[in-house]
CSV table of C-alpha atoms and ligand atoms in Angstrom, one decimal:
chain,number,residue,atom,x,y,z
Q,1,UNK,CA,152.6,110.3,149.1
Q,2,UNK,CA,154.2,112.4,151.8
Q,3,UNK,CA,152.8,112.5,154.9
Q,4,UNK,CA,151.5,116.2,154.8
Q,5,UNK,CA,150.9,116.6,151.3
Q,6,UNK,CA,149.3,119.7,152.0
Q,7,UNK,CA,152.8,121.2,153.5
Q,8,UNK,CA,155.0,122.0,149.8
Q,9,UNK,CA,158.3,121.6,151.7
Q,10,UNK,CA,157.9,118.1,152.7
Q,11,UNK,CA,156.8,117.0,149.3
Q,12,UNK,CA,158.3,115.5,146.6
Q,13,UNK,CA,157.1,116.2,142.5
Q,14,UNK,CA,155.8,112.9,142.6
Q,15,UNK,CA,153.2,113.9,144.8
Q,16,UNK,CA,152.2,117.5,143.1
Q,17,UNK,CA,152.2,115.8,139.7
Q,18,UNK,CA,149.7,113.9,141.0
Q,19,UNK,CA,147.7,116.7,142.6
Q,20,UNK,CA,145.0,118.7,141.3
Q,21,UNK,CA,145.9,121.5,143.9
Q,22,UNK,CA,143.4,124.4,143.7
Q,23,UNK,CA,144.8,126.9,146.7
Q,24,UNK,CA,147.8,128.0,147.8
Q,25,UNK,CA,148.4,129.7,151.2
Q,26,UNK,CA,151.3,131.7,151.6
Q,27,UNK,CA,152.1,132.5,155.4
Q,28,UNK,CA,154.0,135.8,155.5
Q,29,UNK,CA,155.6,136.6,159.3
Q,30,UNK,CA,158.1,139.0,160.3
Q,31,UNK,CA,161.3,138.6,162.2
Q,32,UNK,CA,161.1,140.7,165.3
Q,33,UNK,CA,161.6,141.2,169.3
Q,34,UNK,CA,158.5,139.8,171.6
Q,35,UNK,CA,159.0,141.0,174.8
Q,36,UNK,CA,162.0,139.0,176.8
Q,37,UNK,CA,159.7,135.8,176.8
Q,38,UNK,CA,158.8,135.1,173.2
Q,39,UNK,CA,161.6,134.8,170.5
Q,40,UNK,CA,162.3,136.5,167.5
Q,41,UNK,CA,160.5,134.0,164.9
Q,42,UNK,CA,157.0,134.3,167.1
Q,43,UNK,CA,154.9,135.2,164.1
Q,44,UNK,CA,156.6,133.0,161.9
Q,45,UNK,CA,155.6,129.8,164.0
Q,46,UNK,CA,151.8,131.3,164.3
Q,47,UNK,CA,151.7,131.2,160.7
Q,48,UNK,CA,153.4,128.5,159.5
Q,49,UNK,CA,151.5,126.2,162.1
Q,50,UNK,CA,148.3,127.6,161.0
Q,51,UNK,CA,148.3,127.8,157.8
Q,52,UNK,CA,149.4,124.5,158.1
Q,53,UNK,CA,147.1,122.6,160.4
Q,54,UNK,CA,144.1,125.1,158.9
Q,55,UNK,CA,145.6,123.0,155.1
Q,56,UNK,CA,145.0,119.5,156.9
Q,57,UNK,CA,141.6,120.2,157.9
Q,58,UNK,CA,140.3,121.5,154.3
Q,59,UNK,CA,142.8,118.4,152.7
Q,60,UNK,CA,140.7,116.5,155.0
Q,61,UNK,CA,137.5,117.5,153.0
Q,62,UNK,CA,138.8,117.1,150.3
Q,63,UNK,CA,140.2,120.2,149.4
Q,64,UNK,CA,143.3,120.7,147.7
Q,65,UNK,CA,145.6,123.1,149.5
Q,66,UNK,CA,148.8,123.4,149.1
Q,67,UNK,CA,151.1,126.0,152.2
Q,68,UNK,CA,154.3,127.8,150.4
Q,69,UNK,CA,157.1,128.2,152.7
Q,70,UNK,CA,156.6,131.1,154.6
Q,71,UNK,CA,158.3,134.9,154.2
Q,72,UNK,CA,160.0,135.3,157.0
Q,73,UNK,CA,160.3,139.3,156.6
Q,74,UNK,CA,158.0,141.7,157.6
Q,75,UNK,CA,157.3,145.5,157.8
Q,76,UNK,CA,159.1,146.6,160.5
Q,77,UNK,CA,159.8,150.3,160.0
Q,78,UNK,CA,158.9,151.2,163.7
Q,79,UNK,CA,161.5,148.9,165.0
Q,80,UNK,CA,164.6,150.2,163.2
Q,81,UNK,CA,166.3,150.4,166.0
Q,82,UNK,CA,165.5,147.4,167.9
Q,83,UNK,CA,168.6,145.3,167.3
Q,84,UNK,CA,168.1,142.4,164.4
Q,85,UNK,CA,164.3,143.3,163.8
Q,86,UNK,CA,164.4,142.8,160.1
Q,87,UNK,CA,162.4,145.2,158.0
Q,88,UNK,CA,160.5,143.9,154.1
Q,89,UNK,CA,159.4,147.2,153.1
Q,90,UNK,CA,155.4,147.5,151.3
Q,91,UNK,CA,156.8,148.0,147.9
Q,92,UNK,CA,159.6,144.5,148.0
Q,93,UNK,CA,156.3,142.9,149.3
Q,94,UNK,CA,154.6,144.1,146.3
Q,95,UNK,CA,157.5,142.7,144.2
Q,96,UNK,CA,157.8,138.9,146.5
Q,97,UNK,CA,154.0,138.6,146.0
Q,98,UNK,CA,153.7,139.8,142.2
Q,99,UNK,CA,156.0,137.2,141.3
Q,100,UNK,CA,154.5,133.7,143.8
Q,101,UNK,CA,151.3,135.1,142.3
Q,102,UNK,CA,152.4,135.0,138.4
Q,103,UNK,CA,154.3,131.7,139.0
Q,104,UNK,CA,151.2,130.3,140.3
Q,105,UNK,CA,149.2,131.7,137.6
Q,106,UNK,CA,151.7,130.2,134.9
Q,107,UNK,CA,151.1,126.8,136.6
Q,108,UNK,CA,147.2,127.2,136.4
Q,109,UNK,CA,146.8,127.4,140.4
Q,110,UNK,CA,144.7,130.6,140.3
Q,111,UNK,CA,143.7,131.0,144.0
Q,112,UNK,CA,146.1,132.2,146.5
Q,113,UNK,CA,145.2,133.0,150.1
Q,114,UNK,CA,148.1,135.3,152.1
Q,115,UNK,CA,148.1,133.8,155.8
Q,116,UNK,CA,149.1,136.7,157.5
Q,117,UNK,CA,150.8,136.7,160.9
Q,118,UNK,CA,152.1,140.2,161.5
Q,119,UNK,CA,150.1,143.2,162.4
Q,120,UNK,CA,151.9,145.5,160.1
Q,121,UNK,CA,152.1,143.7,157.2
Q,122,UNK,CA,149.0,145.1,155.0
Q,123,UNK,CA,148.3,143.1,151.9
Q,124,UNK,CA,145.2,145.1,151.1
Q,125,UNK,CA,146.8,147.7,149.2
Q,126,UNK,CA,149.2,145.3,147.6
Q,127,UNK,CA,146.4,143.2,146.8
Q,128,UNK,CA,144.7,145.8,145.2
Q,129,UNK,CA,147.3,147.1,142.4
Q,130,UNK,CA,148.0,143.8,141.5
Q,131,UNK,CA,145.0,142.0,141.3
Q,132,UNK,CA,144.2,144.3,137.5
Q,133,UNK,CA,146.9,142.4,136.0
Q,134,UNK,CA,147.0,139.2,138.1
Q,135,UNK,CA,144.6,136.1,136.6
Q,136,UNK,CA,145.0,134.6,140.6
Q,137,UNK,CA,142.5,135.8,142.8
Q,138,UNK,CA,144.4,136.4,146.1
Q,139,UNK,CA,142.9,137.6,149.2
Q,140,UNK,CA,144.5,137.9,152.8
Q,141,UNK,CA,143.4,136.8,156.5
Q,142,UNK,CA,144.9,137.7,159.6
Q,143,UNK,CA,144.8,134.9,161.5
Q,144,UNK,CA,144.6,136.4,165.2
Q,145,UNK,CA,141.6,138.4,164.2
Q,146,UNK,CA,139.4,135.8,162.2
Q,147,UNK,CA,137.7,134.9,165.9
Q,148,UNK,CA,136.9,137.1,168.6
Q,149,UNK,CA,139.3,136.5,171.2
Q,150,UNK,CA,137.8,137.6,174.2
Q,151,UNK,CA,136.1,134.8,175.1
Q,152,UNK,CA,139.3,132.9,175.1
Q,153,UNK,CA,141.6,135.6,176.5
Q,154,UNK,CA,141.6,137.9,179.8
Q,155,UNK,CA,143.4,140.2,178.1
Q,156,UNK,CA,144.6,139.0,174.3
Q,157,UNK,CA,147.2,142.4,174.0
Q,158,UNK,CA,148.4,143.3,171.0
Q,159,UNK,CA,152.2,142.2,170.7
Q,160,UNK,CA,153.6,139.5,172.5
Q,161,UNK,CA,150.4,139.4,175.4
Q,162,UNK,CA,148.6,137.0,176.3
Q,163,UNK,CA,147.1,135.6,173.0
Q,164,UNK,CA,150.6,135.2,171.3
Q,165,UNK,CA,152.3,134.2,174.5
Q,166,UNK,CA,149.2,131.1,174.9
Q,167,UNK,CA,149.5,130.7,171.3
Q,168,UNK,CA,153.4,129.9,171.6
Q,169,UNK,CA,153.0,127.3,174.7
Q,170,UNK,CA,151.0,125.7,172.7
Q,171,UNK,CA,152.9,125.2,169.3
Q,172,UNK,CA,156.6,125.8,170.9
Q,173,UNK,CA,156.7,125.6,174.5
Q,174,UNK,CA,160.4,124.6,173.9
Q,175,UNK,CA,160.7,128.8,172.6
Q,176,UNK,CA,158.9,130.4,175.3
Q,177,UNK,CA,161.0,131.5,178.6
Q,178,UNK,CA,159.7,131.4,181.9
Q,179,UNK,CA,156.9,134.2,182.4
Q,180,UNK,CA,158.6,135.3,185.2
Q,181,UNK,CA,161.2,136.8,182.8
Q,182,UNK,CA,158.8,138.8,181.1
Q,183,UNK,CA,158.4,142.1,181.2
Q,184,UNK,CA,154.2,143.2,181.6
Q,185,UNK,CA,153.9,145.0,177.9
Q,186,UNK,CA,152.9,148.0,179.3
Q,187,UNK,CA,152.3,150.1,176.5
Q,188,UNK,CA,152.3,154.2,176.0
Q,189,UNK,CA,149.3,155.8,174.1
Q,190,UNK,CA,149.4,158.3,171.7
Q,191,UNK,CA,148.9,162.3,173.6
Q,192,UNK,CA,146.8,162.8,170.9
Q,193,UNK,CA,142.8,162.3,171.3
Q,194,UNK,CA,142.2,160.8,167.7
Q,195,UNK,CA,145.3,159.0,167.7
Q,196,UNK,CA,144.8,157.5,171.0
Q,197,UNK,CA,140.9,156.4,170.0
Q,198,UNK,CA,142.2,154.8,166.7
Q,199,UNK,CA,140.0,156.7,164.6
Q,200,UNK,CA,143.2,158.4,163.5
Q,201,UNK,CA,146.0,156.6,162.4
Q,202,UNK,CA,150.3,156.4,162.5
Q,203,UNK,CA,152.6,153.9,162.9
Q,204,UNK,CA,154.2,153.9,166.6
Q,205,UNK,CA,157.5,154.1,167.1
Q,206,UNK,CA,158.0,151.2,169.0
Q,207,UNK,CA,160.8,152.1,171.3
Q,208,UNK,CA,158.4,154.9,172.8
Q,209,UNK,CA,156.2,153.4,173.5
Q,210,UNK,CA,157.4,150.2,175.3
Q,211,UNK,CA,160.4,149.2,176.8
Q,212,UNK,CA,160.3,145.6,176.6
Q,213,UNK,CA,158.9,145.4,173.1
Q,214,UNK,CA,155.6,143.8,174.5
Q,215,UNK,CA,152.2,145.5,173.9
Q,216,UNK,CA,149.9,143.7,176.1
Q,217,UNK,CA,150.7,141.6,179.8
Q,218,UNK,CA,151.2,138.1,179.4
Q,219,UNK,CA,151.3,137.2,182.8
Q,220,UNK,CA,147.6,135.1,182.3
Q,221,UNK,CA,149.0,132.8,179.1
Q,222,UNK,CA,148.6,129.4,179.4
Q,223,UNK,CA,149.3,126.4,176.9
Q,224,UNK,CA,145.4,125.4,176.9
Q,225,UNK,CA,143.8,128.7,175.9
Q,226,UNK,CA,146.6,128.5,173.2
Q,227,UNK,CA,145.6,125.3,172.0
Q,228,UNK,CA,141.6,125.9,171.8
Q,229,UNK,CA,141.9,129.5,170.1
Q,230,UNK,CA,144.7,127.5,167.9
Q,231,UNK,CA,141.7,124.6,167.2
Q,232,UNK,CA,138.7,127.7,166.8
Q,233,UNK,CA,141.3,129.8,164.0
Q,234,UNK,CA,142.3,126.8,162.3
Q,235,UNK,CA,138.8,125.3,161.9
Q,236,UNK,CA,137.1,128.4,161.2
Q,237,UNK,CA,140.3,129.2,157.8
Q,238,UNK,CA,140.1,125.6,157.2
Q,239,UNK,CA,136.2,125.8,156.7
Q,240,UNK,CA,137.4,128.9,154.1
Q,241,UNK,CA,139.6,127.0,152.4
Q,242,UNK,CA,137.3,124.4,151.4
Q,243,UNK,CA,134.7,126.9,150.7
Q,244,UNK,CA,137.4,128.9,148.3
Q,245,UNK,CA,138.3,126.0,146.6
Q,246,UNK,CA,135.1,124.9,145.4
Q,247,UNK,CA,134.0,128.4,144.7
Q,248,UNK,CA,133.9,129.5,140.8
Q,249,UNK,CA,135.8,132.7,140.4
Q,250,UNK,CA,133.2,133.8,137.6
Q,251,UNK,CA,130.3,133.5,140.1
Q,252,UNK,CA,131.4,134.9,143.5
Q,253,UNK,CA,128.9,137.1,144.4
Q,254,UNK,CA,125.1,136.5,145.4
O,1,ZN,ZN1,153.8,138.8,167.0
C-alpha cells in the first residue's frame, strides 16, 4: 500500500481494489493573480493540501477517504482582464462535476465532498440541480470559512491577506516572495450603501477595485499562524469526514 493511500494520484489499483473507500473529496481551486507576493496556483495548494492532510486524519480513524486530483479552474469572470487568470464558467462546472459525480456513482462511492478553495466558485446552485438525478450525495465546504479566523488572524482579508499569505508560508514557503514586495491589498468598496454592507450583492470587477490584485494587507503573515489555522481546518473537516462516512444516507436528519 502506498504511502498516502488516501491521496488517488499516488496510488496504484492494487491498493483501491483493496479499499472499501466510502468518500471522495474533490478540491476545486482556481488559477489566478494574488497580489505580487503569492503565486498564481495559491488556491490550488490551500486545497490540495487540505483536503489532503484533512483525508489522513479521518484515514486515521478509520475512515475511508479517498482526494481526486484537484480542478485547477475556477470562476473568474471579474478577472478577465488580469493577464493568464483562467476563467471555468458555473455552467462547465456543472458539466466537470455532473460527470466525477456519475462515475463515482457507477463505481458505488456515493458520497462526494467538493473542498472548495476559491471564493467565487459556488457549488450550492450546482449542487442543487444535480443532486435530483445524482444517487451521490455531494455537499461542499469552504475551507477558509469552516473556523473563525479572527482569533488566529489580525486581519485574515479576503484575497491574498493575511490568512492566505500565513497559509502559504506554511505549506510553500518556497512560493511566497518576500513581503516587502507586496503590495497592502487595499481594496475599493462599492459607492453603493447596500452593496457596500453586503446585504446586496455583485461580482466586483476586480481591476477597480484593487491594483495589486490583493483584497486584504498581508503585511502581519507569518508561517506559524498558517500552520495552527492549517492544524484547526484540517481537524475540524477531518472530524466531518469520519462523521460523513459513517453516516447512513437514508437517516440523516434528527
Ligand atoms: Zn486565493
Amino acid at each position: 500500500m502506498g504511502a498516502d493511500p488516501w491521496v488517488l494520484s499516488h496510488t496504484t489499483w492494487k491498493t483501491v481494489r483493496g479499499t472499501d473507500y466510502e468518500i471522495a473529496v474533490l478540491p476545486w481551486g482556481a488559477t489566478e493573480a494574488h497580489n505580487l507576493h503569492l503565486p498564481y496556483g495559491t488556491d490550488n495548494y490551500q486545497a490540495a493540501h487540505v483536503a489532503a492532510e484533512s483525508a489522513k486524519k479521518a484515514w486515521a480513524a478509520g475512515a475511508r477517504v479517498a482526494v481526486l486530483p484537484m480542478i485547477p479552474f475556477g470562476v473568474n469572470t471579474g478577472q478577465l482582464d488580469i493577464r493568464l487568470c483562467i476563467n471555468m464558467n458555473p455552467s462547465t462546472q456543472a458539466a466537470v462535476l455532473g460527470d466525477v459525480a456519475r462515475s463515482l456513482e457507477s463505481e458505488g462511492i456515493n458520497k462526494l465532498v467538493i473542498l472548495n478553495g476559491h471564493g467565487a466558485n459556488d457549488f450550492r446552485p450546482i449542487i442543487r440541480e444535480l443532486q435530483p438525478t445524482c444517487g451521490v450525495f455531494i455537499c461542499t465546504v469552504n475551507w477558509w470559512n469552516c473556523v473563525d479566523p479572527k482569533p488566529y488572524f489580525d486581519e485574515p482579508g479576503d484575497h491574498a491577506g493575511e490568512l492566505e499569505t500565513s497559509m502559504m508560508m506554511h505549506l510553500a514557503p518556497n512560493l511566497v516572495s518576500p513581503l516587502s514586495e507586496a503590495g497592502d491589498g487595499k481594496a475599493k468598496k462599492f459607492k453603493v450603501a447596500g452593496l457596500r454592507e453586503g446585504w446586496a450583492w455583485a461580482p466586483r470587477e476586480w481591476t477597480r477595485v484593487t491594483e495589486d490584485t490583493g483584497v486584504g494587507n498581508p503585511a502581519k503573515a507569518t508561517a506559524e499562524k498558517g500552520k495552527k489555522f492549517f492544524d484547526v481546518a484540517t481537524t475540524l473537516i477531518g472530524g466531518f469526514l469520519v462523521e460523513l462516512a459513517a453516516a447512513d444516507l437514508g437517516k440523516m436528519y434528527e
